[in-house]
Amino acid sequence: FGAGVVAHGDRLYVVGGNRDGAVVNQGLPHDFVHAADIDRTSGRLGPFRPQPKLLTPLTDAAVFVSGGRLFVAGGRRGAGNGRSSLIGSAVIRGDGELAPWDFQSHTQLPSGRSHQAAVEL
């Protein structure tokens, strides 16, 4: 639970999340990112495929797509690590796969609070 999820084109992307769904706010986020094809006729999902991992494990982060990039912002980094103010993005390639994440060229959020949002542009 706590994963960021966004659909773009014929893909569903799942970013981060918590490793232990049995305990709310357990604080064991992971850095996994996966994508699955969406069948336009049936709406069924194909198998999830791993994508480039996040720079840091995150749960409860905002995930959105803009300008051909998948963005992740804020969230929590786990017990003892507090909230994240990071913003990063990955280019969505022509085949729908993600390029490596870029956290260096983005500014940080103005506070260390957990931020969640849904954006469709």
mmCIF file of C-alpha atoms in Angstrom:
data_model
loop_
_atom_site.group_PDB
_atom_site.id
_atom_site.type_symbol
_atom_site.label_atom_id
_atom_site.label_comp_id
_atom_site.label_asym_id
_atom_site.label_seq_id
_atom_site.Cartn_x
_atom_site.Cartn_y
_atom_site.Cartn_z
ATOM 1 C CA PHE A 1 0.000 0.000 0.000
ATOM 2 C CA GLY A 2 1.037 3.638 -0.222
ATOM 3 C CA ALA A 3 2.222 3.278 -3.824
ATOM 4 C CA GLY A 4 1.860 6.125 -6.302
ATOM 5 C CA VAL A 5 -0.161 5.010 -9.324
ATOM 6 C CA VAL A 6 -0.769 6.769 -12.634
ATOM 7 C CA ALA A 7 -2.066 5.684 -16.031
ATOM 8 C CA HIS A 8 -0.548 7.217 -19.155
ATOM 9 C CA GLY A 9 -1.299 6.069 -22.683
ATOM 10 C CA ASP A 10 -1.646 2.298 -22.612
ATOM 11 C CA ARG A 11 0.436 1.908 -19.430
ATOM 12 C CA LEU A 12 -0.170 1.795 -15.716
ATOM 13 C CA TYR A 13 2.818 2.821 -13.590
ATOM 14 C CA VAL A 14 3.204 1.912 -9.897
ATOM 15 C CA VAL A 15 5.871 3.833 -7.975
ATOM 16 C CA GLY A 16 7.247 3.076 -4.509
ATOM 17 C CA GLY A 17 4.932 1.967 -1.729
ATOM 18 C CA ASN A 18 5.218 0.168 1.557
ATOM 19 C CA ARG A 19 6.847 -3.255 1.914
ATOM 20 C CA ASP A 20 4.549 -4.430 4.706
ATOM 21 C CA GLY A 21 0.837 -4.016 4.007
ATOM 22 C CA ALA A 22 -0.084 -5.645 7.317
ATOM 23 C CA VAL A 23 0.808 -2.630 9.436
ATOM 24 C CA VAL A 24 -0.409 0.887 8.658
ATOM 25 C CA ASN A 25 2.387 3.479 8.706
ATOM 26 C CA GLN A 26 4.967 0.743 9.161
ATOM 27 C CA GLY A 27 7.537 2.924 7.474
ATOM 28 C CA LEU A 28 9.243 0.331 5.272
ATOM 29 C CA PRO A 29 9.046 1.948 1.832
ATOM 30 C CA HIS A 30 10.736 0.494 -1.215
ATOM 31 C CA ASP A 31 12.300 1.900 -4.362
ATOM 32 C CA PHE A 32 10.565 -0.345 -6.894
ATOM 33 C CA VAL A 33 8.820 0.991 -9.992
ATOM 34 C CA HIS A 34 6.712 -1.241 -12.250
ATOM 35 C CA ALA A 35 4.646 -0.782 -15.420
ATOM 36 C CA ALA A 36 1.921 -2.893 -17.016
ATOM 37 C CA ASP A 37 0.182 -2.586 -20.371
ATOM 38 C CA ILE A 38 -3.535 -1.809 -20.307
ATOM 39 C CA ASP A 39 -5.667 -3.675 -22.855
ATOM 40 C CA ARG A 40 -7.913 -0.995 -24.415
ATOM 41 C CA THR A 41 -10.695 -3.475 -25.189
ATOM 42 C CA SER A 42 -10.994 -5.407 -21.921
ATOM 43 C CA GLY A 43 -9.252 -3.037 -19.504
ATOM 44 C CA ARG A 44 -7.166 -5.937 -18.237
ATOM 45 C CA LEU A 45 -3.584 -5.408 -17.192
ATOM 46 C CA GLY A 46 -0.686 -7.336 -18.635
ATOM 47 C CA PRO A 47 2.179 -8.512 -16.447
ATOM 48 C CA PHE A 48 4.015 -5.872 -14.448
ATOM 49 C CA ARG A 49 7.582 -5.227 -15.615
ATOM 50 C CA PRO A 50 10.296 -3.632 -13.483
ATOM 51 C CA GLN A 51 11.413 -0.119 -14.404
ATOM 52 C CA PRO A 52 14.416 1.885 -13.163
ATOM 53 C CA LYS A 53 14.376 2.091 -9.346
ATOM 54 C CA LEU A 54 13.873 5.336 -7.436
ATOM 55 C CA LEU A 55 16.832 7.189 -5.948
ATOM 56 C CA THR A 56 15.452 6.557 -2.467
ATOM 57 C CA PRO A 57 12.642 4.347 -1.140
ATOM 58 C CA LEU A 58 9.353 6.290 -0.959
ATOM 59 C CA THR A 59 5.789 5.674 0.148
ATOM 60 C CA ASP A 60 2.772 7.985 -0.114
ATOM 61 C CA ALA A 61 4.404 10.132 -2.816
ATOM 62 C CA ALA A 62 2.509 12.081 -5.462
ATOM 63 C CA VAL A 63 2.941 10.656 -8.967
ATOM 64 C CA PHE A 64 1.875 12.418 -12.178
ATOM 65 C CA VAL A 65 2.746 12.725 -15.864
ATOM 66 C CA SER A 66 3.536 15.967 -17.668
ATOM 67 C CA GLY A 67 5.474 16.751 -20.843
ATOM 68 C CA GLY A 68 6.391 13.137 -21.534
ATOM 69 C CA ARG A 69 7.875 12.619 -18.076
ATOM 70 C CA LEU A 70 6.658 10.685 -15.044
ATOM 71 C CA PHE A 71 7.142 12.766 -11.876
ATOM 72 C CA VAL A 72 7.334 11.709 -8.229
ATOM 73 C CA ALA A 73 7.166 14.303 -5.440
ATOM 74 C CA GLY A 74 7.200 14.257 -1.651
ATOM 75 C CA GLY A 75 6.137 11.178 0.256
ATOM 76 C CA ARG A 76 7.747 9.445 3.193
ATOM 77 C CA ARG A 77 11.164 7.786 3.298
ATOM 78 C CA GLY A 78 10.403 5.459 6.192
ATOM 79 C CA ALA A 79 10.735 5.207 9.939
ATOM 80 C CA GLY A 80 13.429 7.508 11.262
ATOM 81 C CA ASN A 81 13.947 9.154 7.858
ATOM 82 C CA GLY A 82 10.973 11.480 7.954
ATOM 83 C CA ARG A 83 9.208 13.026 5.027
ATOM 84 C CA SER A 84 10.725 13.618 1.642
ATOM 85 C CA SER A 85 10.936 16.971 -0.111
ATOM 86 C CA LEU A 86 12.402 15.401 -3.257
ATOM 87 C CA ILE A 87 11.019 15.903 -6.745
ATOM 88 C CA GLY A 88 12.261 13.612 -9.491
ATOM 89 C CA SER A 89 11.221 12.547 -12.955
ATOM 90 C CA ALA A 90 11.886 9.948 -15.609
ATOM 91 C CA VAL A 91 11.386 10.323 -19.351
ATOM 92 C CA ILE A 92 8.679 8.042 -20.731
ATOM 93 C CA ARG A 93 10.268 6.563 -23.837
ATOM 94 C CA GLY A 94 8.352 5.917 -27.062
ATOM 95 C CA ASP A 95 7.816 2.275 -26.091
ATOM 96 C CA GLY A 96 6.369 3.305 -22.694
ATOM 97 C CA GLU A 97 9.395 2.158 -20.707
ATOM 98 C CA LEU A 98 11.009 4.638 -18.307
ATOM 99 C CA ALA A 99 14.466 6.129 -18.670
ATOM 100 C CA PRO A 100 16.584 6.373 -15.475
ATOM 101 C CA TRP A 101 15.278 8.732 -12.797
ATOM 102 C CA ASP A 102 16.573 12.303 -12.556
ATOM 103 C CA PHE A 103 16.420 13.853 -9.091
ATOM 104 C CA GLN A 104 19.289 16.297 -9.681
ATOM 105 C CA SER A 105 17.712 18.866 -12.018
ATOM 106 C CA HIS A 106 14.554 19.468 -9.962
ATOM 107 C CA THR A 107 14.101 21.821 -7.047
ATOM 108 C CA GLN A 108 12.958 20.438 -3.694
ATOM 109 C CA LEU A 109 9.492 20.973 -2.284
ATOM 110 C CA PRO A 110 9.287 23.982 0.050
ATOM 111 C CA SER A 111 8.716 21.824 3.119
ATOM 112 C CA GLY A 112 9.479 18.351 4.359
ATOM 113 C CA ARG A 113 5.803 17.466 4.553
ATOM 114 C CA SER A 114 4.239 14.490 2.837
ATOM 115 C CA HIS A 115 2.630 15.693 -0.397
ATOM 116 C CA GLN A 116 0.077 13.805 -2.456
ATOM 117 C CA ALA A 117 -1.716 14.976 -5.562
ATOM 118 C CA ALA A 118 -3.321 13.715 -8.716
ATOM 119 C CA VAL A 119 -2.786 15.683 -11.917
ATOM 120 C CA GLU A 120 -4.022 15.018 -15.436
ATOM 121 C CA LEU A 121 -2.564 17.481 -17.966
#
